[in-house]
Amino acid sequence: MRVYVDRKYLSQQYELTPFSAERWVHGAVIDVSKIRGPLPSVEREVIEKHVIGRSVRLYLVPGILTSYDKLYFDRDSRAIVRDAGVFPDEYRAELRLVKVEVGAGG
């Protein structure tokens, strides 16, 4: 699962390039919705219980020829959304990004 973020908020702000050391972004899930149609109440309950408010860690790949950076959920963060049945082509996740780590192992 990946997230697109305008480069001005991450790679440009922190002067990151594809050749920079490892780049990790930490954040939290603030909302999840269906791409098409409303979220049924049963799904909303599961998502609120298991996904919303959870911390996530994403690997940052700076955009080279695009105006967007790509963020990829790490294994543990991906499990949070996957285990609740949230799949990339069906759902949209809203995240709050709070910290960028450069050179952190992972």
CSV table of N, CA and C in Angstrom, one decimal:
chain,number,residue,atom,x,y,z
A,1,MET,N,0.9,-1.2,0.0
A,1,MET,CA,0.0,0.0,0.0
A,1,MET,C,0.9,1.2,0.0
A,2,ARG,N,0.5,2.2,-0.8
A,2,ARG,CA,1.3,3.4,-0.9
A,2,ARG,C,0.5,4.7,-0.8
A,3,VAL,N,1.1,5.7,-0.4
A,3,VAL,CA,0.5,7.0,-0.2
A,3,VAL,C,1.3,8.0,-1.0
A,4,TYR,N,0.6,8.9,-1.7
A,4,TYR,CA,1.3,10.0,-2.4
A,4,TYR,C,1.1,11.3,-1.7
A,5,VAL,N,2.3,12.0,-1.6
A,5,VAL,CA,2.3,13.3,-0.9
A,5,VAL,C,3.0,14.3,-1.8
A,6,ASP,N,2.5,15.5,-1.9
A,6,ASP,CA,3.2,16.5,-2.7
A,6,ASP,C,4.6,16.7,-2.2
A,7,ARG,N,5.5,16.8,-3.1
A,7,ARG,CA,7.0,16.8,-2.8
A,7,ARG,C,7.3,18.0,-1.9
A,8,LYS,N,6.5,19.1,-2.0
A,8,LYS,CA,6.9,20.3,-1.2
A,8,LYS,C,6.7,20.1,0.3
A,9,TYR,N,6.0,19.1,0.7
A,9,TYR,CA,5.8,18.8,2.1
A,9,TYR,C,6.9,17.9,2.7
A,10,LEU,N,7.6,17.1,1.9
A,10,LEU,CA,8.5,16.1,2.4
A,10,LEU,C,9.9,16.3,1.8
A,11,SER,N,10.1,15.7,0.6
A,11,SER,CA,11.4,15.7,0.0
A,11,SER,C,12.0,17.1,-0.2
A,12,GLN,N,11.2,18.0,-0.7
A,12,GLN,CA,11.7,19.4,-0.9
A,12,GLN,C,12.0,20.1,0.5
A,13,GLN,N,11.1,19.9,1.4
A,13,GLN,CA,11.2,20.5,2.7
A,13,GLN,C,12.4,20.1,3.5
A,14,TYR,N,12.8,18.8,3.3
A,14,TYR,CA,13.9,18.2,4.0
A,14,TYR,C,15.1,18.0,3.1
A,15,GLU,N,15.0,18.5,1.9
A,15,GLU,CA,16.1,18.4,0.9
A,15,GLU,C,16.6,17.0,0.7
A,16,LEU,N,15.6,16.1,0.5
A,16,LEU,CA,15.9,14.7,0.3
A,16,LEU,C,15.9,14.3,-1.2
A,17,THR,N,16.8,13.4,-1.5
A,17,THR,CA,16.9,12.9,-2.9
A,17,THR,C,16.8,11.4,-2.8
A,18,PRO,N,16.7,10.7,-4.0
A,18,PRO,CA,16.7,9.3,-4.0
A,18,PRO,C,18.1,8.7,-3.5
A,19,PHE,N,19.1,9.6,-3.4
A,19,PHE,CA,20.4,9.1,-3.0
A,19,PHE,C,20.7,9.4,-1.5
A,20,SER,N,19.7,10.0,-0.8
A,20,SER,CA,19.8,10.3,0.6
A,20,SER,C,19.8,8.9,1.4
A,21,ALA,N,20.2,8.9,2.6
A,21,ALA,CA,20.1,7.7,3.4
A,21,ALA,C,18.7,7.3,3.5
A,22,GLU,N,18.4,6.2,4.2
A,22,GLU,CA,17.0,5.7,4.4
A,22,GLU,C,16.2,6.8,4.9
A,23,ARG,N,14.9,6.8,4.5
A,23,ARG,CA,14.0,7.9,4.9
A,23,ARG,C,12.7,7.3,5.4
A,24,TRP,N,12.4,7.5,6.6
A,24,TRP,CA,11.2,6.9,7.2
A,24,TRP,C,10.3,8.1,7.7
A,25,VAL,N,9.0,7.9,7.6
A,25,VAL,CA,8.1,8.9,8.0
A,25,VAL,C,7.2,8.2,9.0
A,26,HIS,N,6.9,8.9,10.2
A,26,HIS,CA,6.1,8.3,11.2
A,26,HIS,C,4.8,9.2,11.2
A,27,GLY,N,3.7,8.5,11.5
A,27,GLY,CA,2.4,9.2,11.6
A,27,GLY,C,1.4,8.4,12.2
A,28,ALA,N,0.1,8.8,12.0
A,28,ALA,CA,-1.0,8.1,12.6
A,28,ALA,C,-2.2,8.1,11.6
A,29,VAL,N,-3.0,7.1,11.6
A,29,VAL,CA,-4.2,7.0,10.8
A,29,VAL,C,-5.3,7.9,11.4
A,30,ILE,N,-5.8,8.8,10.7
A,30,ILE,CA,-6.9,9.7,11.3
A,30,ILE,C,-8.2,9.3,10.7
A,31,ASP,N,-8.3,8.7,9.5
A,31,ASP,CA,-9.6,8.3,9.0
A,31,ASP,C,-9.4,7.4,7.8
A,32,VAL,N,-10.4,6.6,7.6
A,32,VAL,CA,-10.4,5.6,6.5
A,32,VAL,C,-11.8,5.7,5.9
A,33,SER,N,-11.9,5.8,4.5
A,33,SER,CA,-13.2,5.8,3.9
A,33,SER,C,-13.1,5.0,2.6
A,34,LYS,N,-14.3,4.6,2.1
A,34,LYS,CA,-14.3,3.9,0.8
A,34,LYS,C,-14.1,4.8,-0.3
A,35,ILE,N,-13.4,4.4,-1.4
A,35,ILE,CA,-13.2,5.2,-2.5
A,35,ILE,C,-14.6,5.5,-3.2
A,36,ARG,N,-15.4,4.4,-3.3
A,36,ARG,CA,-16.7,4.5,-4.0
A,36,ARG,C,-17.8,4.1,-3.0
A,37,GLY,N,-18.6,5.0,-2.7
A,37,GLY,CA,-19.8,4.7,-1.8
A,37,GLY,C,-19.4,4.9,-0.3
A,38,PRO,N,-20.5,4.8,0.5
A,38,PRO,CA,-20.3,5.0,1.9
A,38,PRO,C,-19.7,3.8,2.6
A,39,LEU,N,-19.1,4.0,3.7
A,39,LEU,CA,-18.6,2.9,4.5
A,39,LEU,C,-19.7,2.3,5.4
A,40,PRO,N,-20.0,1.0,5.2
A,40,PRO,CA,-21.1,0.4,6.1
A,40,PRO,C,-20.7,0.5,7.5
A,41,SER,N,-21.7,0.6,8.4
A,41,SER,CA,-21.5,0.8,9.8
A,41,SER,C,-20.7,-0.3,10.5
A,42,VAL,N,-20.8,-1.6,10.0
A,42,VAL,CA,-20.1,-2.7,10.6
A,42,VAL,C,-18.6,-2.5,10.2
A,43,GLU,N,-18.3,-2.1,9.0
A,43,GLU,CA,-16.9,-1.9,8.6
A,43,GLU,C,-16.3,-0.7,9.4
A,44,ARG,N,-17.1,0.4,9.5
A,44,ARG,CA,-16.7,1.6,10.3
A,44,ARG,C,-16.3,1.2,11.7
A,45,GLU,N,-17.1,0.3,12.4
A,45,GLU,CA,-16.8,-0.1,13.7
A,45,GLU,C,-15.4,-0.8,13.8
A,46,VAL,N,-15.2,-1.7,12.9
A,46,VAL,CA,-13.9,-2.5,12.8
A,46,VAL,C,-12.8,-1.5,12.6
A,47,ILE,N,-12.9,-0.6,11.7
A,47,ILE,CA,-11.9,0.3,11.3
A,47,ILE,C,-11.6,1.3,12.5
A,48,GLU,N,-12.6,1.8,13.2
A,48,GLU,CA,-12.4,2.6,14.3
A,48,GLU,C,-11.7,1.9,15.5
A,49,LYS,N,-12.0,0.6,15.6
A,49,LYS,CA,-11.5,-0.2,16.7
A,49,LYS,C,-10.0,-0.5,16.4
A,50,HIS,N,-9.7,-0.9,15.2
A,50,HIS,CA,-8.4,-1.5,14.9
A,50,HIS,C,-7.4,-0.6,14.1
A,51,VAL,N,-7.9,0.4,13.4
A,51,VAL,CA,-7.1,1.2,12.5
A,51,VAL,C,-6.9,2.7,12.9
A,52,ILE,N,-8.0,3.4,13.1
A,52,ILE,CA,-8.0,4.8,13.4
A,52,ILE,C,-7.3,5.0,14.7
A,53,GLY,N,-6.3,6.0,14.7
A,53,GLY,CA,-5.6,6.3,15.8
A,53,GLY,C,-4.3,5.5,16.0
A,54,ARG,N,-4.1,4.5,15.1
A,54,ARG,CA,-2.9,3.7,15.2
A,54,ARG,C,-1.7,4.4,14.6
A,55,SER,N,-0.5,4.2,15.2
A,55,SER,CA,0.7,4.7,14.6
A,55,SER,C,1.1,3.9,13.5
A,56,VAL,N,1.7,4.6,12.5
A,56,VAL,CA,2.2,3.9,11.3
A,56,VAL,C,3.6,4.4,10.9
A,57,ARG,N,4.4,3.6,10.2
A,57,ARG,CA,5.7,4.0,9.8
A,57,ARG,C,5.8,3.7,8.3
A,58,LEU,N,6.2,4.7,7.5
A,58,LEU,CA,6.2,4.6,6.1
A,58,LEU,C,7.6,4.9,5.5
A,59,TYR,N,8.0,4.2,4.5
A,59,TYR,CA,9.3,4.4,3.8
A,59,TYR,C,9.0,5.5,2.7
A,60,LEU,N,9.9,6.5,2.7
A,60,LEU,CA,9.7,7.6,1.8
A,60,LEU,C,10.6,7.4,0.5
A,61,VAL,N,10.0,7.5,-0.6
A,61,VAL,CA,10.7,7.5,-1.9
A,61,VAL,C,10.5,8.8,-2.6
A,62,PRO,N,11.5,9.7,-2.6
A,62,PRO,CA,11.3,11.0,-3.2
A,62,PRO,C,10.9,10.9,-4.7
A,63,GLY,N,10.0,11.8,-5.1
A,63,GLY,CA,9.7,11.8,-6.5
A,63,GLY,C,10.8,12.4,-7.3
A,64,ILE,N,11.1,11.8,-8.4
A,64,ILE,CA,12.2,12.3,-9.3
A,64,ILE,C,11.6,13.1,-10.4
A,65,LEU,N,10.8,12.5,-11.2
A,65,LEU,CA,10.2,13.2,-12.4
A,65,LEU,C,8.7,13.6,-12.1
A,66,THR,N,8.3,13.5,-10.9
A,66,THR,CA,6.9,13.8,-10.6
A,66,THR,C,6.9,14.8,-9.5
A,67,SER,N,5.7,15.4,-9.2
A,67,SER,CA,5.6,16.4,-8.1
A,67,SER,C,5.2,15.7,-6.8
A,68,TYR,N,5.2,14.4,-6.8
A,68,TYR,CA,4.8,13.6,-5.6
A,68,TYR,C,5.8,12.7,-5.1
A,69,ASP,N,5.9,12.6,-3.8
A,69,ASP,CA,6.7,11.6,-3.1
A,69,ASP,C,5.8,10.4,-2.9
A,70,LYS,N,6.4,9.2,-2.8
A,70,LYS,CA,5.6,8.0,-2.5
A,70,LYS,C,6.0,7.5,-1.1
A,71,LEU,N,5.0,7.1,-0.3
A,71,LEU,CA,5.3,6.6,1.0
A,71,LEU,C,4.7,5.2,1.0
A,72,TYR,N,5.5,4.2,1.5
A,72,TYR,CA,5.1,2.8,1.5
A,72,TYR,C,5.0,2.4,3.0
A,73,PHE,N,3.9,1.8,3.4
A,73,PHE,CA,3.8,1.2,4.7
A,73,PHE,C,4.8,0.2,5.0
A,74,ASP,N,5.4,0.2,6.2
A,74,ASP,CA,6.3,-0.9,6.5
A,74,ASP,C,5.5,-2.1,6.9
A,75,ARG,N,6.1,-3.2,7.1
A,75,ARG,CA,5.4,-4.5,7.3
A,75,ARG,C,4.4,-4.4,8.4
A,76,ASP,N,4.8,-3.9,9.6
A,76,ASP,CA,3.9,-3.9,10.8
A,76,ASP,C,2.7,-2.9,10.5
A,77,SER,N,3.0,-1.8,9.9
A,77,SER,CA,2.0,-0.8,9.6
A,77,SER,C,1.0,-1.3,8.5
A,78,ARG,N,1.5,-2.0,7.6
A,78,ARG,CA,0.7,-2.6,6.5
A,78,ARG,C,-0.3,-3.6,7.1
A,79,ALA,N,0.2,-4.4,8.1
A,79,ALA,CA,-0.6,-5.4,8.8
A,79,ALA,C,-1.8,-4.8,9.5
A,80,ILE,N,-1.6,-3.6,10.0
A,80,ILE,CA,-2.7,-2.9,10.7
A,80,ILE,C,-3.9,-2.7,9.8
A,81,VAL,N,-3.7,-2.2,8.6
A,81,VAL,CA,-4.8,-1.9,7.7
A,81,VAL,C,-5.2,-3.2,7.0
A,82,ARG,N,-4.3,-4.1,6.6
A,82,ARG,CA,-4.6,-5.3,5.9
A,82,ARG,C,-5.5,-6.2,6.8
A,83,ASP,N,-5.2,-6.3,8.0
A,83,ASP,CA,-5.9,-7.2,8.9
A,83,ASP,C,-7.3,-6.7,9.2
A,84,ALA,N,-7.6,-5.4,9.0
A,84,ALA,CA,-8.9,-4.9,9.1
A,84,ALA,C,-9.7,-4.9,7.8
A,85,GLY,N,-9.0,-5.4,6.7
A,85,GLY,CA,-9.7,-5.5,5.4
A,85,GLY,C,-9.6,-4.3,4.6
A,86,VAL,N,-8.7,-3.4,4.9
A,86,VAL,CA,-8.6,-2.1,4.2
A,86,VAL,C,-7.6,-2.4,3.0
A,87,PHE,N,-8.0,-2.4,1.8
A,87,PHE,CA,-7.2,-2.6,0.7
A,87,PHE,C,-7.0,-1.4,-0.2
A,88,PRO,N,-5.9,-1.2,-0.9
A,88,PRO,CA,-5.5,0.0,-1.6
A,88,PRO,C,-6.5,0.4,-2.7
A,89,ASP,N,-7.1,-0.5,-3.4
A,89,ASP,CA,-7.9,0.0,-4.6
A,89,ASP,C,-9.4,0.2,-4.1
A,90,GLU,N,-9.7,-0.1,-2.9
A,90,GLU,CA,-11.1,0.1,-2.4
A,90,GLU,C,-11.2,1.2,-1.3
A,91,TYR,N,-10.1,1.5,-0.7
A,91,TYR,CA,-10.2,2.5,0.5
A,91,TYR,C,-9.2,3.6,0.3
A,92,ARG,N,-9.5,4.7,1.0
A,92,ARG,CA,-8.6,5.9,1.1
A,92,ARG,C,-8.3,6.1,2.6
A,93,ALA,N,-7.1,6.3,2.9
A,93,ALA,CA,-6.6,6.5,4.2
A,93,ALA,C,-6.1,7.9,4.4
A,94,GLU,N,-6.5,8.6,5.5
A,94,GLU,CA,-6.0,9.9,5.8
A,94,GLU,C,-5.1,9.8,6.9
A,95,LEU,N,-3.9,10.3,6.7
A,95,LEU,CA,-2.8,10.1,7.7
A,95,LEU,C,-2.3,11.5,8.2
A,96,ARG,N,-1.9,11.5,9.5
A,96,ARG,CA,-1.2,12.7,10.0
A,96,ARG,C,0.3,12.3,10.1
A,97,LEU,N,1.1,13.0,9.4
A,97,LEU,CA,2.5,12.7,9.4
A,97,LEU,C,3.2,13.6,10.4
A,98,VAL,N,4.0,13.0,11.3
A,98,VAL,CA,4.5,13.8,12.4
A,98,VAL,C,6.0,13.8,12.5
A,99,LYS,N,6.7,12.9,11.9
A,99,LYS,CA,8.1,12.9,12.1
A,99,LYS,C,8.8,12.3,10.9
A,100,VAL,N,9.9,12.8,10.4
A,100,VAL,CA,10.8,12.3,9.4
A,100,VAL,C,12.1,11.9,10.0
A,101,GLU,N,12.5,10.7,9.7
A,101,GLU,CA,13.8,10.1,10.1
A,101,GLU,C,14.7,9.9,8.9
A,102,VAL,N,15.9,10.4,8.9
A,102,VAL,CA,16.8,10.1,7.7
A,102,VAL,C,17.9,9.4,8.3
A,103,GLY,N,18.2,8.2,7.7
A,103,GLY,CA,19.4,7.4,8.1
A,103,GLY,C,19.0,6.4,9.1
A,104,ALA,N,17.7,6.3,9.4
A,104,ALA,CA,17.3,5.3,10.5
A,104,ALA,C,17.2,3.9,9.8
A,105,GLY,N,17.7,2.9,10.5
A,105,GLY,CA,17.5,1.6,9.9
A,105,GLY,C,16.1,1.1,10.0
A,106,GLY,N,15.8,0.0,9.3
A,106,GLY,CA,14.5,-0.4,9.4
A,106,GLY,C,14.2,-1.8,9.0
